[in-house]
Coordinates of C-alpha atoms and ligand atoms in Angstrom, one line a residue:
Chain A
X1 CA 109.5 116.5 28.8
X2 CA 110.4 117.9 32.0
X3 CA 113.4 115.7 31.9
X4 CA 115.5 118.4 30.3
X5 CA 119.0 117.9 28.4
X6 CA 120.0 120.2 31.3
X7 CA 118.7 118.1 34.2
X8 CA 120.4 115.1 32.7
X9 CA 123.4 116.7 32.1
X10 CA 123.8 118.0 35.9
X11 CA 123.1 113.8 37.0
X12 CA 126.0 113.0 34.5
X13 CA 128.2 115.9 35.9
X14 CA 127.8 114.2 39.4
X15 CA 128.3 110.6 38.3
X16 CA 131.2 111.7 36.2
X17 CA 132.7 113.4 39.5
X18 CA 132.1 109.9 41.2
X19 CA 134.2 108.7 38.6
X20 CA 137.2 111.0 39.1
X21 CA 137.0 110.5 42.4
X22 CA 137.5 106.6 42.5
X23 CA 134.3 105.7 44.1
X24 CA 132.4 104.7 41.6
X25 CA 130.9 101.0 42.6
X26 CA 130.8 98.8 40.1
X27 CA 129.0 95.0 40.5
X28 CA 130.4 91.8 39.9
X29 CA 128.2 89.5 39.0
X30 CA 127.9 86.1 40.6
X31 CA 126.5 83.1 38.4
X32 CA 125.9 80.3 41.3
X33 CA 124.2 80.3 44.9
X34 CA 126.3 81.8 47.2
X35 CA 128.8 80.1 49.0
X36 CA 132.7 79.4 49.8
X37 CA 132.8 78.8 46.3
X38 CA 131.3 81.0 43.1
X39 CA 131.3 81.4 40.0
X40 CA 131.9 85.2 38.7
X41 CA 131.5 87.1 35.7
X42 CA 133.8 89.9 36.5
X43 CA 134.5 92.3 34.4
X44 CA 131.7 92.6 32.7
X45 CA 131.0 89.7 30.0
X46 CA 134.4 87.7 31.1
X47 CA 134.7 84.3 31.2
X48 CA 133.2 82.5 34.6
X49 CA 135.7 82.2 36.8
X50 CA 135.9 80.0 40.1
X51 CA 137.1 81.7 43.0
X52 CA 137.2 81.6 47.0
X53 CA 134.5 84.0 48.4
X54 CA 135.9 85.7 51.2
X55 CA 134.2 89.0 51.8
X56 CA 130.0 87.3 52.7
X57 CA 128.1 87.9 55.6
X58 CA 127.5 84.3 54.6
X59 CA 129.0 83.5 58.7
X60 CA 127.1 80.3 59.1
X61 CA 127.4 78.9 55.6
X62 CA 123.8 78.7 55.7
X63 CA 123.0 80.6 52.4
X64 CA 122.5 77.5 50.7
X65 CA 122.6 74.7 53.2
X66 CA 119.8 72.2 51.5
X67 CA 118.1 72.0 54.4
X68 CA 117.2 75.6 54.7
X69 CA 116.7 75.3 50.7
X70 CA 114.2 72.2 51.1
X71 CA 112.0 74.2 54.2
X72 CA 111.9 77.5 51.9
X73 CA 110.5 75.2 49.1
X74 CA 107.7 73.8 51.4
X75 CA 107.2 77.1 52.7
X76 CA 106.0 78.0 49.8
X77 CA 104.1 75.4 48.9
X78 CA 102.1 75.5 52.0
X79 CA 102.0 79.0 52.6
X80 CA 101.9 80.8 49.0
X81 CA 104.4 83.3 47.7
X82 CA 103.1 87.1 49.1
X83 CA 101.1 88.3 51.4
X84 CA 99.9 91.1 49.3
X85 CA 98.8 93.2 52.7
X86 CA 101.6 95.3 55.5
X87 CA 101.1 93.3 58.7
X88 CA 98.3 94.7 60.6
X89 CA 96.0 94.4 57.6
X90 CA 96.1 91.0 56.5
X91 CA 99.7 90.3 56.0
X92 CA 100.4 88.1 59.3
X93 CA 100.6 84.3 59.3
X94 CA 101.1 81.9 61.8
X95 CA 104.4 81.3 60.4
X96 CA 105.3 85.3 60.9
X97 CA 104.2 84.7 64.5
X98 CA 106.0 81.4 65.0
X99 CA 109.4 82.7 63.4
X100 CA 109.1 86.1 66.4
X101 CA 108.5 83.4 69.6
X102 CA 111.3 81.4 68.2
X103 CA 113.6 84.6 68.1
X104 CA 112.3 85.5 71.7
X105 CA 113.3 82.3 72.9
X106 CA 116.9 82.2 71.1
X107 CA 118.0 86.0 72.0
X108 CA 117.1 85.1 75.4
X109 CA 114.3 88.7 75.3
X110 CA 110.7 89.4 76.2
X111 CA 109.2 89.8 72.4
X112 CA 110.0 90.2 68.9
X113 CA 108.7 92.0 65.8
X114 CA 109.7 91.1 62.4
X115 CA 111.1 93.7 59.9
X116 CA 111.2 93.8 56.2
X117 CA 115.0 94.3 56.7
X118 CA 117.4 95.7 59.7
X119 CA 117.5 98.4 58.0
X120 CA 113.6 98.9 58.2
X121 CA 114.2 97.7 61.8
X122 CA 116.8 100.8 62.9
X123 CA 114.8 103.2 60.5
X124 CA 111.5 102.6 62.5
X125 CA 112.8 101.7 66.4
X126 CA 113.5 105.3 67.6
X127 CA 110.8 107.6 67.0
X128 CA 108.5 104.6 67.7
X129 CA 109.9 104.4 71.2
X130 CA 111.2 107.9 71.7
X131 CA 110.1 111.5 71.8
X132 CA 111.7 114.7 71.6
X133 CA 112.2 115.4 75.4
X134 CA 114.7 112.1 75.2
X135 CA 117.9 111.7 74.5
X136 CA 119.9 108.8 71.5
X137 CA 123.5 108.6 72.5
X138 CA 125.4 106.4 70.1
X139 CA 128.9 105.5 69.4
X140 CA 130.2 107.3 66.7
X141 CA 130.9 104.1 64.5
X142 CA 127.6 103.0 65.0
X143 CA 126.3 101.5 61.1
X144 CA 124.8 104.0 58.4
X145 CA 121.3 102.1 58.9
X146 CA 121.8 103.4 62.9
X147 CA 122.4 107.1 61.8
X148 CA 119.5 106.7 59.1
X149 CA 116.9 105.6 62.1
X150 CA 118.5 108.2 64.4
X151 CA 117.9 111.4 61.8
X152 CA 114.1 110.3 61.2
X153 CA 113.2 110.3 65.1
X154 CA 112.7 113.9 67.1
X155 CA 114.9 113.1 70.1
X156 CA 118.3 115.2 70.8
X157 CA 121.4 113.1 69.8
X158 CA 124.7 113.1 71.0
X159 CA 127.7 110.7 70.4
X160 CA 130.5 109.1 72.0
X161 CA 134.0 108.0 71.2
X162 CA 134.2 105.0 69.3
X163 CA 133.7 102.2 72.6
X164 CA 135.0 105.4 74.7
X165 CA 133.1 104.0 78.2
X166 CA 134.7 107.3 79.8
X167 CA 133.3 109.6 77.3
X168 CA 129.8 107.5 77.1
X169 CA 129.6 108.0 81.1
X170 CA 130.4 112.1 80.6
X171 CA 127.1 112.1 78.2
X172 CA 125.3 110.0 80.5
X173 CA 125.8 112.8 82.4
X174 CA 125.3 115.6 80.5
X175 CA 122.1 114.7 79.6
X176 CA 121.4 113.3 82.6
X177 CA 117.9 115.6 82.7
X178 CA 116.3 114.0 79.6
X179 CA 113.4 111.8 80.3
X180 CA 114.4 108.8 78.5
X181 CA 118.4 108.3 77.3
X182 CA 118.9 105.6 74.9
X183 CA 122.4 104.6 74.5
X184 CA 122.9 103.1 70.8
X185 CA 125.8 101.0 69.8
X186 CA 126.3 97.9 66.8
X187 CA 127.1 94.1 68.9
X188 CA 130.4 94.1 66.6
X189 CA 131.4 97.0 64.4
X190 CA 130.9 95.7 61.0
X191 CA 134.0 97.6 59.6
X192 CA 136.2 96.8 62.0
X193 CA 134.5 93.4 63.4
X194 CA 135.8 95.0 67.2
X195 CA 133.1 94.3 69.8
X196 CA 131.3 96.8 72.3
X197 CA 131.7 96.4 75.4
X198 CA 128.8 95.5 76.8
X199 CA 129.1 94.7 80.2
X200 CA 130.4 97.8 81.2
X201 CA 127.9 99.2 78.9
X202 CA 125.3 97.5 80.7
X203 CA 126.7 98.9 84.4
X204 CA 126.5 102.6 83.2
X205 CA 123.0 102.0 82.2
X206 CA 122.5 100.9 85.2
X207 CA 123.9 103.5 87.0
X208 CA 122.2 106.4 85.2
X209 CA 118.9 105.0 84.7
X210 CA 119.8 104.5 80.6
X211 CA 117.9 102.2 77.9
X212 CA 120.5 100.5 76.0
X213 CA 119.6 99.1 72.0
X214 CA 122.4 97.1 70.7
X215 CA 122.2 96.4 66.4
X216 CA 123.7 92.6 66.6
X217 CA 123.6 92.4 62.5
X218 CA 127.0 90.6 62.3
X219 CA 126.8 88.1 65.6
X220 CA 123.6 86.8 65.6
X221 CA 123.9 83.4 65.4
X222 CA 127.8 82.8 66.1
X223 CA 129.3 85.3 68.8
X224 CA 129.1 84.1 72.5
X225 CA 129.6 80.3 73.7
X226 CA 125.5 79.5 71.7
X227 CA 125.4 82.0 69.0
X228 CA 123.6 84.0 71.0
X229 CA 125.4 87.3 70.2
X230 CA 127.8 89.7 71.9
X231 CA 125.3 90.3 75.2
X232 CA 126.1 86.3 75.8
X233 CA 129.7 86.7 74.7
X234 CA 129.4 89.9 77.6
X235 CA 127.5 87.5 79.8
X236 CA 124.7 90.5 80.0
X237 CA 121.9 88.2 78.2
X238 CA 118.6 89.4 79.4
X239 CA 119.8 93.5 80.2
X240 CA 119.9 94.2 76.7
X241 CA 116.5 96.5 76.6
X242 CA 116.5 96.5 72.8
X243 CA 118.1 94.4 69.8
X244 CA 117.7 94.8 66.3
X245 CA 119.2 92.0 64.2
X246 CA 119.5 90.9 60.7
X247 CA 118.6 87.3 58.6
X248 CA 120.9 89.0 55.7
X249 CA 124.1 87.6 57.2
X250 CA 124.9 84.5 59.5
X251 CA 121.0 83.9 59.6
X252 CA 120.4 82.1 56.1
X253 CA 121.4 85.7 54.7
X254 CA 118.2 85.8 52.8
X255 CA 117.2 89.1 53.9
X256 CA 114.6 90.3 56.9
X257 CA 115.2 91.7 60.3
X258 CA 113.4 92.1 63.7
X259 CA 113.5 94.2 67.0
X260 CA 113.4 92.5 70.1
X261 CA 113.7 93.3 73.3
X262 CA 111.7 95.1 76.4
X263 CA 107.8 93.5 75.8
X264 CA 106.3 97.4 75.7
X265 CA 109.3 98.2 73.7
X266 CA 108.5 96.3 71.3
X267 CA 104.9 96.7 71.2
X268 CA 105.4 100.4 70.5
X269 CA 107.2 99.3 67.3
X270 CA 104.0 97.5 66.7
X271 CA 101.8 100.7 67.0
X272 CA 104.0 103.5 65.8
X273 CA 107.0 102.3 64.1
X274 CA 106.4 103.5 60.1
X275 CA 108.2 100.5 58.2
X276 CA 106.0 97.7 60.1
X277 CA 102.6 100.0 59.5
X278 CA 103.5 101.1 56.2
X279 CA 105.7 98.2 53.9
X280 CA 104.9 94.5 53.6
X281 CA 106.8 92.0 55.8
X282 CA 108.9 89.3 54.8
X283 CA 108.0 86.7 52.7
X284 CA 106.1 83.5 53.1
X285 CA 108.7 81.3 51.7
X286 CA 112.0 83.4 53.7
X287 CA 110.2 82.9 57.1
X288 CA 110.1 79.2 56.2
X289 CA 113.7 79.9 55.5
X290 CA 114.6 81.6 58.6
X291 CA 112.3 78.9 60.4
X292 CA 114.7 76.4 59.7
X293 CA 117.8 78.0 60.6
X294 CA 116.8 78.3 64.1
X295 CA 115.9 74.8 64.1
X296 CA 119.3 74.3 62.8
X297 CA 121.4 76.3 65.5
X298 CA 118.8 76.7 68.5
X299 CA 120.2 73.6 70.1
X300 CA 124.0 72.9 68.2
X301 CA 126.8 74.6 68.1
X302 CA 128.5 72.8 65.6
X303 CA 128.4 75.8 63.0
X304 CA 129.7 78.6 65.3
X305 CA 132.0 76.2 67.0
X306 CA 133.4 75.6 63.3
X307 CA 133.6 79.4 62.1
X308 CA 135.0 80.3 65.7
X309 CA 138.0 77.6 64.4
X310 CA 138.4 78.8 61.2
X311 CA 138.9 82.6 62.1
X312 CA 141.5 82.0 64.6
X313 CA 143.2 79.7 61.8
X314 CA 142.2 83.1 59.3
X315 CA 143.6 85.7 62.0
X316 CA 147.0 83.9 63.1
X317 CA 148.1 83.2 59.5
X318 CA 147.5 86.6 58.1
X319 CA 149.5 87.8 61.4
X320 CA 152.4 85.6 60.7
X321 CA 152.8 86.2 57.2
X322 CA 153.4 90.0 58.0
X323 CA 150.2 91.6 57.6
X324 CA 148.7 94.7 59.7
X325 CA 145.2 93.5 61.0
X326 CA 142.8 95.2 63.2
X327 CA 142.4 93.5 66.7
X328 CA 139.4 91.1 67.5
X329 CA 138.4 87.9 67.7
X330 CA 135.1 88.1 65.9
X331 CA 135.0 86.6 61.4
X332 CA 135.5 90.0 60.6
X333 CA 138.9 90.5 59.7
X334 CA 140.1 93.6 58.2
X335 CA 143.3 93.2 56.1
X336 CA 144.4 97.1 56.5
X337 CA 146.2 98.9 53.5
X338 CA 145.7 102.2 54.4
X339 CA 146.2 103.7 50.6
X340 CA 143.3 103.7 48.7
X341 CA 144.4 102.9 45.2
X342 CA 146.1 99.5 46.9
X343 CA 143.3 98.4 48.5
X344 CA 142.0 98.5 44.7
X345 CA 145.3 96.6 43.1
X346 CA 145.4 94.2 46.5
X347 CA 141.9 93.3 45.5
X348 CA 142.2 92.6 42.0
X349 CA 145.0 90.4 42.2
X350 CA 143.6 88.5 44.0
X351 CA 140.9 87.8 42.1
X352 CA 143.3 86.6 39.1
X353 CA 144.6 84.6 42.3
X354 CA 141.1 83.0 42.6
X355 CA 140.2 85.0 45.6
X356 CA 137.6 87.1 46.2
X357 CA 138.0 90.2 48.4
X358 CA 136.5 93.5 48.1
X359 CA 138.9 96.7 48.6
X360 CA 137.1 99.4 51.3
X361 CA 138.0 103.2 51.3
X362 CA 136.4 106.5 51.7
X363 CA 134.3 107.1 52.5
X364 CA 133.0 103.7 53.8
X365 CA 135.7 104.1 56.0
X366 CA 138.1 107.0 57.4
X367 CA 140.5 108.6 55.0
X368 CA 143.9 106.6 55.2
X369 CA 142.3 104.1 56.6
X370 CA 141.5 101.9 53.6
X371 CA 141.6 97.8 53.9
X372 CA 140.5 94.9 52.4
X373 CA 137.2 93.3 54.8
X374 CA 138.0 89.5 54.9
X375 CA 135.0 87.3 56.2
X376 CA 135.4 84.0 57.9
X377 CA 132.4 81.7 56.9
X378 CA 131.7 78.5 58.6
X379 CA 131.0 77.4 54.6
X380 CA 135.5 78.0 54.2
X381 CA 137.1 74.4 54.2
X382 CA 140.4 74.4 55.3
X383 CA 141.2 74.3 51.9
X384 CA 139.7 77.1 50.9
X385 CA 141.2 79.0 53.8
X386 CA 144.7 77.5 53.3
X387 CA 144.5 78.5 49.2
X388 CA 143.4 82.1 50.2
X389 CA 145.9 82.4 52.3
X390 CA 148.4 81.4 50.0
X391 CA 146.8 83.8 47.7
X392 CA 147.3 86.6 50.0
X393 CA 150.8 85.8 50.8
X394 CA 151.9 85.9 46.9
X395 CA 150.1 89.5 46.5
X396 CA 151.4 90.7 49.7
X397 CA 155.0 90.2 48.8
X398 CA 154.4 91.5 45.2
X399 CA 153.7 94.6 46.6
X400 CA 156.3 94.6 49.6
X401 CA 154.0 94.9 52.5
X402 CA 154.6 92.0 54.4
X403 CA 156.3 92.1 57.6
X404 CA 156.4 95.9 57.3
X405 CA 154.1 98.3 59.9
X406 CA 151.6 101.2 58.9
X407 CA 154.3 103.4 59.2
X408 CA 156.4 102.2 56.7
X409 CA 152.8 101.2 54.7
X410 CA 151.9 104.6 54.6
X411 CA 155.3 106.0 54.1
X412 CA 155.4 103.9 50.7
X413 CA 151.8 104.3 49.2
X414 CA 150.5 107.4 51.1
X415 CA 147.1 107.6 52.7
Chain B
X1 CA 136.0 138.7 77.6
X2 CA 136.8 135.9 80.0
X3 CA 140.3 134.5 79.4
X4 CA 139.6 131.2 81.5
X5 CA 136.2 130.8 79.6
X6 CA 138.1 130.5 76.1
X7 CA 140.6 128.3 77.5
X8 CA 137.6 125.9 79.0
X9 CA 135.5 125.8 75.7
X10 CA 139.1 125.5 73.7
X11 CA 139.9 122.3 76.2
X12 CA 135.8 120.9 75.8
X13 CA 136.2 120.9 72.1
X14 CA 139.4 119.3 71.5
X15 CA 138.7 116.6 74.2
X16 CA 135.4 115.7 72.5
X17 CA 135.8 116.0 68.9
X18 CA 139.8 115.3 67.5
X19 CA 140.8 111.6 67.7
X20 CA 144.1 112.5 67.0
X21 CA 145.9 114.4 69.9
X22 CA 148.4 115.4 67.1
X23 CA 146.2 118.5 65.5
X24 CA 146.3 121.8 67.4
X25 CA 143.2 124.2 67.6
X26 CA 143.7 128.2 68.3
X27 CA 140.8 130.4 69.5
X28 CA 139.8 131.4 65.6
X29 CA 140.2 127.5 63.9
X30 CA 137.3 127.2 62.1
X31 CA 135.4 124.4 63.6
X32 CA 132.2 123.5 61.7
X33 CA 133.3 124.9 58.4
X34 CA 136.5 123.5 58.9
X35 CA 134.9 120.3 59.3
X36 CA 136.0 119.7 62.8
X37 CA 133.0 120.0 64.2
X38 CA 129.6 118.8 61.9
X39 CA 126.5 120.1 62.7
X40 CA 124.9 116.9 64.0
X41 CA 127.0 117.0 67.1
X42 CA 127.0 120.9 67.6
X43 CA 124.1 119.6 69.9
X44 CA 127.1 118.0 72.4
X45 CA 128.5 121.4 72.8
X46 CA 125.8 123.5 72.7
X47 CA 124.3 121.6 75.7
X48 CA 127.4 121.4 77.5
X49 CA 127.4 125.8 77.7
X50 CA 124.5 125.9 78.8
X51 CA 125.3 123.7 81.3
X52 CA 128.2 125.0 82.9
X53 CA 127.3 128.5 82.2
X54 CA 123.9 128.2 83.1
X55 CA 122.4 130.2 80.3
X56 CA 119.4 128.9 77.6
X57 CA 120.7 129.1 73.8
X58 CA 117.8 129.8 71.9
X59 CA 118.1 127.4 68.7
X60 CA 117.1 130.1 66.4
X61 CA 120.8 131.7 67.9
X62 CA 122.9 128.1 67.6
X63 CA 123.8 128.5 64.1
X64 CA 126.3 127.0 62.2
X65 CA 127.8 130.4 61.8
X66 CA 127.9 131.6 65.9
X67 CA 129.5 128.3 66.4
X68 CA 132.1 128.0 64.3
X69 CA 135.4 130.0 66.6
X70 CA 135.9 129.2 69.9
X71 CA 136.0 133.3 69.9
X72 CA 132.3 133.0 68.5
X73 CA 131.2 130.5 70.9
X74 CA 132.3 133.1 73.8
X75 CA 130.5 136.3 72.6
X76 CA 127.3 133.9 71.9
X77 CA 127.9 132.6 75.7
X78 CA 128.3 136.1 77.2
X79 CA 125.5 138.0 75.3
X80 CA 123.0 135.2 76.8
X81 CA 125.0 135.4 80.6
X82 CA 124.1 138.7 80.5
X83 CA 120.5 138.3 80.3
Ligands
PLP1 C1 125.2 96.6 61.5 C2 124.2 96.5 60.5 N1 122.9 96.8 60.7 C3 122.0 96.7 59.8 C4 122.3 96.2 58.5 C5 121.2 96.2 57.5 O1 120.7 94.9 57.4 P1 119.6 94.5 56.3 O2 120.3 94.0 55.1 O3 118.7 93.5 57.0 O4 118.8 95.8 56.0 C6 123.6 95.9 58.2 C7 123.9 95.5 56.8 O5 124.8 95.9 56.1 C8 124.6 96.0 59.2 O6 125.9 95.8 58.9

């Protein structure tokens, strides 16, 4: 047994320290499809209870339209459940193919390829399009899956200031000898839902002759006047050289993910990146799935236009009951507590309250710095919106923070 | 040593790695065992003394260790000006 008592106890040592420290996760689980509404078993072997779901990715409300239900049931009818083969083997259907042109076409690129996930997507895009006499420069929020991608490739990495376009146009120039320079940033910044700038992004690409590969995870689908993402909200559509994108969140939030972009860019993922050669692509029946959400926002607005309504009902009620939120305009609304420990009551009672939020702190995010992440979904009624609100309100003056800055937060509960 | 070069690699690393204008840095902070600095972006700095120094640090010589005091960082700068 080379599992020794000693080996185990070391693992249980580490856990136990997790423990101590707070951050143990713990999952809640969730007895109905997701949506604005579920049922959750929480703690473990509770009663169901129905409550508000406001922390999904679930932007569109598409995670269980029927429509996108019905076309993932005839995908698999017609098309069979797996592939059993990666890609270039004999894992590619015409389905696979049709799901990448439709994805050109929406994103407004040259090509596509499909991922098993994002994450697959940022793991595999940089050494498949980079080598070690180029340069990543990324900003230094960019999403774990980002850093992941960035570590595995050979090229020299630098960073920049969180959407510092002063600090971005220093390394520009500090590395201004490298062959290739890739700047790297997320479309919206999933912890704080702010935007990147792209537009001036775009210009100092331009300027010093820079790639630029933007991870649009959390606005595909909704940000920008068609969904498009943040290079249409940035009016840059078409200079983007490479985009990686989920179909986890506002896209049916099944899972899968795709880089598209520059047509050699993407053809290099096709030869050399390791994810695509080396782990099978999505399913048969979530391609269908994803098939049909295009169909469903490729020409109608009617989704985004909704969500883009409900957030700015979301945001300006939270700001005039007295609570500190970050800037933005994007579904992403972070409710920010600071302390660590509240962010963990906050959450809970709101749960008794019927709402579900989920508490984030170190090290998901900086020390003092701890919030609860609201999401907007364009599955929230504006009763659901109106009781989570009112469920907010009744926790917020429980613990006195309403109306009171994150000085006199902090000042109260530490950080 | 060169006064003014302390002073310039004491400005380059506050500028590019606190966010928070509020912490003060002397010659002798510790800066990647104190956390200020992680190893991942020791690349930033390391590039930008060569740069204005004109001088090649061998990667074998930018260790975690000759990095870590902006008093380091000058004797590493000056043994490889020399050359
Ligand atoms: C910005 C960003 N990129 C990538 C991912 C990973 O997406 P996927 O679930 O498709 O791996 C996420 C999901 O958390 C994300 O927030």
């Amino acid at each position: 047994m080379a599992y020794s008592d000693d080996i185990r106890k070391m693992y249980k040592d580490t856990l136990q320290g997790i423990m101590d420290a707070g951050l143990f996760k713990q999952e809640r689980f969730i007895h109905s499809p997701q949506a604005a509404e579920i049922d959750v078993e929480f703690p473990i072997g509770a009663p169901l209870k129905r409550v508000i779901n406001i922390c999904a990715n679930n932007y569109l409300g598409l995670s269980s339209h029927p429509e996108v239900v019905k076309a993932a049931h005839e995908g698999l009818d017609s098309r069979g459940y797996g592939m059993s083969s990666v890609r270039f083997i004999c894992g590619c259907q015409d389905i696979h193919k049709e799901l990448e042109a439709r994805l050109t076409e929406f994103l407004g690129t040259e090509d596509t390829v499909l991922f098993p996930s994002c994450m697959d997507a940022n793991a595999g895009v940089f050494e498949a399009i980079l080598t070690k006499d180029d340069v990543m420069i990324s900003d230094r929020l960019v999403h774990a899956s980002l850093i992941d991608g960035i570590r595995l490739a050979s090229a020299l990495h630098d960073t920049y200031k969180h959407n510092d376009m002063e600090h971005l146009e220093q390394k520009l120039q500090l590395h201004a000898d490298k062959r290739q320079k890739l700047v790297i940033c997320d479309g919206v910044f999933s912890m704080d839902g702010d935007t990147a700038k792209l537009d001036e992004m775009v210009a100092l690409c331009e300027k010093y002759n820079a790639m630029i590969l933007v991870d649009d995870s959390h606005s595909s689908g909704f940000i920008g006047k068609t969904g498009r993402g943040t290079h249409e909200k940035y009016g840059v559509m078409g200079k983007i050289d490479v985009i990686t994108t989920t179909f986890g969140k506002g896209l049916g939030g099944a899972s899968g993910g795709c880089v598209s972009g520059r047509r050699e860019l993407v053809e290099m993922c096709r030869q050399k990146a390791r994810p695509y050669l080396f782990s099978n692509t999505m399913a048969p029946v979530i391609v269908a799935g994803v098939l049909k959400v295009m169909d469903l926002i490729m020409h109608n607005t009617e989704r985004r236009d909704k969500l883009e309504r409900n957030t700015e009902f979301w945001r300006k009620g939270l700001t005039e009951a007295g609570f500190v939120l970050k800037d933005g305009d994007t579904p992403i609304v972070p409710v920010m507590l600071f302390n660590a420990k509240l962010s963990q009551d906050v959450s809970r009672d709101l749960f008794h309250e019927g709402v579900y939020a989920i508490g984030f702190f170190f090290p998901v995010v900086p020390q003092g710095a701890a919030r609860i992440r609201t999401q907007v979904s364009a599955g929230h009624e504006m009763h659901h919106l109106e009781k989570a609100l009112d469920a907010f309100i009744k926790v917020g003056k429980k613990y006195e923070i309403l109306g009171k800055t994150k000085a006199e937060i902090i000042e109260r509960y530490g950080n | 040593m060169d006064a003014n070069m302390k002073d310039i690699v004491l400005k380059y690393v506050i500028d590019e790695y606190l966010e928070d204008d509020s912490e003060t840095l002397t010659y002798d902070s510790p800066l990647i065992s104190g956390g200020i600095v992680d190893s991942f972006s020791m690349v930033s700095l390391k590039r930008f003394l060569e740069n204005k120094y004109s001088i090649s640090i061998p990667d074998a010589d930018a260790t975690p260790e000759a990095f870590d005091t902006v008093n380091k960082i000058c004797v590493l700068v000056e043994k490889f000006a020399g050359k």
